PDB file of C-alpha atoms in Angstrom:
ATOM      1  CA  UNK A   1     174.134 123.028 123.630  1.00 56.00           C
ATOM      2  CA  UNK A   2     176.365 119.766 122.493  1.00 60.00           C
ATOM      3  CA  UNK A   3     174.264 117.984 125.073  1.00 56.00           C
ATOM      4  CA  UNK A   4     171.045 118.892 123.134  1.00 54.00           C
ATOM      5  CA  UNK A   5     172.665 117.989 119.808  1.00 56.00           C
ATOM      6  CA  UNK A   6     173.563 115.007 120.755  1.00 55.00           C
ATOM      7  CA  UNK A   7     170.508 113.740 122.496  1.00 54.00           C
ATOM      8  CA  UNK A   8     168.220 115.294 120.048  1.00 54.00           C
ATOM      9  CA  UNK A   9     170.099 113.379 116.920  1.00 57.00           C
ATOM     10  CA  UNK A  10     169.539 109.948 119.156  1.00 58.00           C
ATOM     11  CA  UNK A  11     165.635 111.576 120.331  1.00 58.00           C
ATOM     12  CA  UNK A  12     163.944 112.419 117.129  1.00 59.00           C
ATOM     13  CA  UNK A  13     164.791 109.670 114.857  1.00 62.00           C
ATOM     14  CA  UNK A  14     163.503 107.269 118.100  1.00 62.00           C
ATOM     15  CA  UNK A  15     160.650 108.722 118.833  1.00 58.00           C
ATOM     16  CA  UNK A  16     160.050 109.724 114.893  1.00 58.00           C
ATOM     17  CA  UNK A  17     160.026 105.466 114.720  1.00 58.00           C
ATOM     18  CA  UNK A  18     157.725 105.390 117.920  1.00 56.00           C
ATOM     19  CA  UNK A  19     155.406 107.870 116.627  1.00 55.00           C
ATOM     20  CA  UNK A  20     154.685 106.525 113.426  1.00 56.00           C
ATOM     21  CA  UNK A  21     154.406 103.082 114.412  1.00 56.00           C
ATOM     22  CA  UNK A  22     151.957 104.027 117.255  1.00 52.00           C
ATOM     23  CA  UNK A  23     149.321 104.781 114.972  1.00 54.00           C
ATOM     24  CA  UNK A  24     146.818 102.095 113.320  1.00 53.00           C
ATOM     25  CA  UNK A  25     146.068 102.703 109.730  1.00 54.00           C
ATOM     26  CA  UNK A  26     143.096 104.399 108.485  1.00 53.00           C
ATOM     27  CA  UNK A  27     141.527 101.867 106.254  1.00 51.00           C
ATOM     28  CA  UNK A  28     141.635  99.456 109.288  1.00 53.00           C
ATOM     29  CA  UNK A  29     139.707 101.661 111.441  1.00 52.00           C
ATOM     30  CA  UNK A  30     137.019 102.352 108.288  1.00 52.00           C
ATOM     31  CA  UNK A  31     136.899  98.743 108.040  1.00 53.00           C
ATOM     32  CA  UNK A  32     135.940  97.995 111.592  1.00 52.00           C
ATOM     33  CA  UNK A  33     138.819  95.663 112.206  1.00 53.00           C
ATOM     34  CA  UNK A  34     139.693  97.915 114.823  1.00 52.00           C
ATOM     35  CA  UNK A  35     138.581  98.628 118.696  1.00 53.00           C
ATOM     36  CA  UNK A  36     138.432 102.108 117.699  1.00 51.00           C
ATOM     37  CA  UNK A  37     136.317 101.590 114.255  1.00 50.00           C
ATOM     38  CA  UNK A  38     133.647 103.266 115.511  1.00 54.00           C
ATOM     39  CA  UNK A  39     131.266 100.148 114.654  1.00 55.00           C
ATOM     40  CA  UNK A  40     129.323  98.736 117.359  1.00 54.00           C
ATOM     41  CA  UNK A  41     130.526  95.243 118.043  1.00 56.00           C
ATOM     42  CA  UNK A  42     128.211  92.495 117.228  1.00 57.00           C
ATOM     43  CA  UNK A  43     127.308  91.449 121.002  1.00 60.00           C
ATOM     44  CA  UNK A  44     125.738  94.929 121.124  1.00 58.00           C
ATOM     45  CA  UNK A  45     123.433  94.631 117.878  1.00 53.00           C
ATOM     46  CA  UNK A  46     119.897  95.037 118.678  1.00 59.00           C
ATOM     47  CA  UNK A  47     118.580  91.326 118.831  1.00 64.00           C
ATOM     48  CA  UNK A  48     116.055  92.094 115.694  1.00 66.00           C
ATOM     49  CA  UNK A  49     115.221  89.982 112.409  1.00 70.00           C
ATOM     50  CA  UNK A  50     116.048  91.748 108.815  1.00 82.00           C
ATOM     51  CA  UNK A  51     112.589  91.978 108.259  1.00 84.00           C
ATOM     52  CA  UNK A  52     109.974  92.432 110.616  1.00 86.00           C
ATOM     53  CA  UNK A  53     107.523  90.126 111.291  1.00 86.00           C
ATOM     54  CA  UNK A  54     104.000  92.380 110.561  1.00 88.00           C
ATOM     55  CA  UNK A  55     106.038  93.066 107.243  1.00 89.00           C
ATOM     56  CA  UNK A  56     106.062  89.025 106.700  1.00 87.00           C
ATOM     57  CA  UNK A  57     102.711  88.836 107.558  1.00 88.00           C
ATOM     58  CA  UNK A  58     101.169  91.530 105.356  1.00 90.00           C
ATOM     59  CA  UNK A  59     103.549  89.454 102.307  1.00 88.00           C
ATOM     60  CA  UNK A  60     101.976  85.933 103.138  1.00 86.00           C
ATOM     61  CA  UNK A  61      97.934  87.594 104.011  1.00 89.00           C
ATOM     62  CA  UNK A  62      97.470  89.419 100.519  1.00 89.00           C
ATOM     63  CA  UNK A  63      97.993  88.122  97.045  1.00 87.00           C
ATOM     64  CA  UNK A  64     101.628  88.428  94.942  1.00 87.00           C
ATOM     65  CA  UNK A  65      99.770  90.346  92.413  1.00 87.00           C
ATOM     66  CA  UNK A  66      97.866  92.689  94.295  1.00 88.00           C
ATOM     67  CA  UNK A  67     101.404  93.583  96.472  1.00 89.00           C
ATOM     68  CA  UNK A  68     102.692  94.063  93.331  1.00 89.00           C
ATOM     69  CA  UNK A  69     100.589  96.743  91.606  1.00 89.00           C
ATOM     70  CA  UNK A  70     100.838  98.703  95.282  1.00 91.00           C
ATOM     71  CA  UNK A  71     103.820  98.356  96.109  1.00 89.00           C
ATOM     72  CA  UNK A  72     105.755  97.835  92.304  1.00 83.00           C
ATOM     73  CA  UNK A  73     108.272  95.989  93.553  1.00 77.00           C
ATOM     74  CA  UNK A  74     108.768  92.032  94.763  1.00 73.00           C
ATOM     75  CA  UNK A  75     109.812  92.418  98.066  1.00 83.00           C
ATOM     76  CA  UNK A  76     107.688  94.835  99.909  1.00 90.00           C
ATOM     77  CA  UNK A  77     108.829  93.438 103.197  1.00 90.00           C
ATOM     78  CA  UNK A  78     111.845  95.743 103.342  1.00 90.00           C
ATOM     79  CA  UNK A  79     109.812  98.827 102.370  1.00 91.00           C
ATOM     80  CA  UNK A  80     107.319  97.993 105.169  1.00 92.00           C
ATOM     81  CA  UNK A  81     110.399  97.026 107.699  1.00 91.00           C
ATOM     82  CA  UNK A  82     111.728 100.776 107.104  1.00 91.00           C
ATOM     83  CA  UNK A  83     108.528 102.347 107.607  1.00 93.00           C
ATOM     84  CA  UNK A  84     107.527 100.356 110.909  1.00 91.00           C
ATOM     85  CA  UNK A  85     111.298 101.086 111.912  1.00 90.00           C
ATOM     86  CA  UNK A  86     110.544 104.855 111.346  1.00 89.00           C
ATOM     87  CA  UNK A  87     107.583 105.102 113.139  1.00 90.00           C
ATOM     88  CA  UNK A  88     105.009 103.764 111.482  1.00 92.00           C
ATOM     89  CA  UNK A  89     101.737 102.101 113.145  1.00 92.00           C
ATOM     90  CA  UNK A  90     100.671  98.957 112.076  1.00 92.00           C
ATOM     91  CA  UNK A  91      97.229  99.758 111.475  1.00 92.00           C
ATOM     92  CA  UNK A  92      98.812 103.198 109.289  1.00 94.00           C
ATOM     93  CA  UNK A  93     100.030 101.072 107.221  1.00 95.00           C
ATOM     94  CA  UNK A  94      97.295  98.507 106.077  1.00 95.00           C
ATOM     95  CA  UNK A  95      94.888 101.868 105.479  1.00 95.00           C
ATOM     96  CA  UNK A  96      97.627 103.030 103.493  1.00 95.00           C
ATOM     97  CA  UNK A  97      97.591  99.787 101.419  1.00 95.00           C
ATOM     98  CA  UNK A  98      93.790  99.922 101.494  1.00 94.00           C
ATOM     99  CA  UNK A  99      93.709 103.397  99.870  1.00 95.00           C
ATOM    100  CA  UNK A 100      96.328 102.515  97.378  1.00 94.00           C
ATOM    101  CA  UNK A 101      94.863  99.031  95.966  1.00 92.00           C
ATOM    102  CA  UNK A 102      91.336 101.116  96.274  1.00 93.00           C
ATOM    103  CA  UNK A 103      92.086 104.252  94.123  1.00 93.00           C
ATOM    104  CA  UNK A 104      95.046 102.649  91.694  1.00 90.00           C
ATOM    105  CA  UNK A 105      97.969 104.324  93.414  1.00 91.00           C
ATOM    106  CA  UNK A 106     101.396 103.463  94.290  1.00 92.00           C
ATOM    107  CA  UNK A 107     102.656 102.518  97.909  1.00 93.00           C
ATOM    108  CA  UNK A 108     105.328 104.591  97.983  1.00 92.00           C
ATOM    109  CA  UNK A 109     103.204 107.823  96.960  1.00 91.00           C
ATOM    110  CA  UNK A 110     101.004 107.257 100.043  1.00 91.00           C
ATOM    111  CA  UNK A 111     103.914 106.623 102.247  1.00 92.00           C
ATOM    112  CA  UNK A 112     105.476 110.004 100.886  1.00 93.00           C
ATOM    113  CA  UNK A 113     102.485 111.991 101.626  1.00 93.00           C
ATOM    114  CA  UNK A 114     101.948 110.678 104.945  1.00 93.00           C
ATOM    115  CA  UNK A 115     105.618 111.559 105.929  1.00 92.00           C
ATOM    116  CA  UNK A 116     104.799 114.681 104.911  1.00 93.00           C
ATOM    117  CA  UNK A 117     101.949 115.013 107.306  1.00 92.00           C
ATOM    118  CA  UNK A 118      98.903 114.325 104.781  1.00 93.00           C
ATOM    119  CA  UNK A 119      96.143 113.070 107.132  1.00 94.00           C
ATOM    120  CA  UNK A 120      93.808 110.085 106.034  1.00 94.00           C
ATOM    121  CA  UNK A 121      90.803 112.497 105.366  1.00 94.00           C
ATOM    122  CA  UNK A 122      92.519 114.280 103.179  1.00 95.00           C
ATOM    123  CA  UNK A 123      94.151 111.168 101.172  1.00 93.00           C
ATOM    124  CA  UNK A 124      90.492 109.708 101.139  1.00 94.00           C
ATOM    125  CA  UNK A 125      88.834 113.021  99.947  1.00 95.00           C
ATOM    126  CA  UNK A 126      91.249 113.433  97.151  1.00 94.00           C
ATOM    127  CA  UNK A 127      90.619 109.712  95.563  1.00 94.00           C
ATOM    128  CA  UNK A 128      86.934 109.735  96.247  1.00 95.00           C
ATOM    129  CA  UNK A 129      86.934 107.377  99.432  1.00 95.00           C
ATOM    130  CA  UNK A 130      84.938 106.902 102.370  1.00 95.00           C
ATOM    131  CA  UNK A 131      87.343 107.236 105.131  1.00 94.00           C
ATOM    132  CA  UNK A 132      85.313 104.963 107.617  1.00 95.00           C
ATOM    133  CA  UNK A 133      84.965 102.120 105.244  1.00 96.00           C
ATOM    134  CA  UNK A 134      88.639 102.156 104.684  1.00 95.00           C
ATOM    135  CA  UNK A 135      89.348 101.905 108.667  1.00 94.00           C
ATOM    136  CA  UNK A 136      86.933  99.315 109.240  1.00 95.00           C
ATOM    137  CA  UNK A 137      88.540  97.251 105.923  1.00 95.00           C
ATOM    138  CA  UNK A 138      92.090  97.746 107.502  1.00 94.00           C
ATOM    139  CA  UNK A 139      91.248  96.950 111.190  1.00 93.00           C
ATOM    140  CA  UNK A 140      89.243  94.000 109.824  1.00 94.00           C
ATOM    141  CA  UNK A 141      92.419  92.408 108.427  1.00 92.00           C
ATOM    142  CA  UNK A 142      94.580  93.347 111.292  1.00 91.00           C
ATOM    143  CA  UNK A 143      92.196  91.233 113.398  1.00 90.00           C
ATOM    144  CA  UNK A 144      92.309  88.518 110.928  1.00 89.00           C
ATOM    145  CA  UNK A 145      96.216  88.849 110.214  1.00 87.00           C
ATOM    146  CA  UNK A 146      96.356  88.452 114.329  1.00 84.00           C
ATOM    147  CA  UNK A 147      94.541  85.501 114.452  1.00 84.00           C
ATOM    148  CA  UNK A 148      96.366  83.447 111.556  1.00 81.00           C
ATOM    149  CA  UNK A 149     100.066  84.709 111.773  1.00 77.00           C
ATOM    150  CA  UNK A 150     101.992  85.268 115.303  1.00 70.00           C
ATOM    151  CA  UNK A 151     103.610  87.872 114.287  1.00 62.00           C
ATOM    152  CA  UNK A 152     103.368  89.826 118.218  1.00 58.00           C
ATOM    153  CA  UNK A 153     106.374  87.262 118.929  1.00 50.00           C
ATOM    154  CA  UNK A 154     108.960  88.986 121.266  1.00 44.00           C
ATOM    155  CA  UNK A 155     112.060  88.982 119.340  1.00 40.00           C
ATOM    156  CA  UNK A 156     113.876  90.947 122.703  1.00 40.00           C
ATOM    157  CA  UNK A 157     114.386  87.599 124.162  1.00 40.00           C
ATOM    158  CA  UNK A 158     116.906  84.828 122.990  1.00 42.00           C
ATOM    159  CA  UNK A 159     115.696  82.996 119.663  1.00 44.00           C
ATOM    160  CA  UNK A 160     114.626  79.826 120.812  1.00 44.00           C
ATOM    161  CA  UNK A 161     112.569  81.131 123.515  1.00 44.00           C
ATOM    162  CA  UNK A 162     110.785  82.706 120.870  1.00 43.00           C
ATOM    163  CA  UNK A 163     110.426  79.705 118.146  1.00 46.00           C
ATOM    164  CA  UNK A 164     109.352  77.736 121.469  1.00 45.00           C
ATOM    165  CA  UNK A 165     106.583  80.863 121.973  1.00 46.00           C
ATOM    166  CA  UNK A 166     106.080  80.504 118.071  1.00 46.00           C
ATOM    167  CA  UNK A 167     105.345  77.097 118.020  1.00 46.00           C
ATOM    168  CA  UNK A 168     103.004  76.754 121.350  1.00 45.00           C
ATOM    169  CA  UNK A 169     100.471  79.552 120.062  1.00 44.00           C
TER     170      UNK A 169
END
């Protein structure tokens, strides 16, 4: 028993010490200036641009005023960037700027009732559109947008690969 007393007066303020000091702070871990943040360091990013480069595209092909009154905003490259992100085809998305600047609508309304599972026929039924005319519109200025603006550029490989790929086409 005076063994225990006397090692456990020396043991617990010791390993009390040891204990607390072991431990990194919690802001530093929230923070990511930590191993153990939880963030994923930046060698293991996804080598991507901010904004795609379809989304670029579709900002340079069609007037500032007409991506306005769709869209209602100034940058409509980060809207587009999330929806291609989420799943969203290329070709989706120029019908669903088609349909908007065609019956007056917002962007974001068509986006919403695609996500919801809305299919074209129906958006084009309820504003009075003929579906067909509408795809062939859409697909016509994909082709065109693929012939003016390289925007197919693999962005998997190392950037000046692909400004050398960029700058040969």
């Amino acid at each position: 028993m005076e063994f225990f007393f006397a090692f456990g007066f020396w043991f617990l303020p010791s390993f009390f010490c040891v204990f607390v000091s072991a431990g990194e702070p919690a802001d530093i871990q929230n923070n990511g200036d930590s191993i153990k943040s939880g963030l994923r360091p930046p060698e293991n990013l996804p080598d991507r641009p901010d904004i795609d480069p379809f989304a670029e595209a579709v900002s340079v092909y069609f007037s500032a005023s007409e991506l306005y009154n769709i869209f209602e905003s100034t940058r409509p490259e980060r809207i587009l960037t999330n929806l291609l992100r989420n799943g969203f085809y290329r070709q989706e998305i120029l019908m669903m700027i088609e349909i908007s600047s065609a019956a007056g609508k917002s962007f974001a309304d068509m986006a919403e009732a695609r996500q919801r599972g809305m299919s074209f026929e129906k958006m084009a039924k309820s504003y009075k559109l003929d579906l067909m005319e509408i795809f062939q519109n859409s697909a016509k200025t994909k082709k065109d947008m693929e012939a003016v603006f390289p925007y197919d550029v693999d962005f998997s490989t190392d950037s000046l690969q692909s400004c050398a790929t960029c700058q040969n086409e």
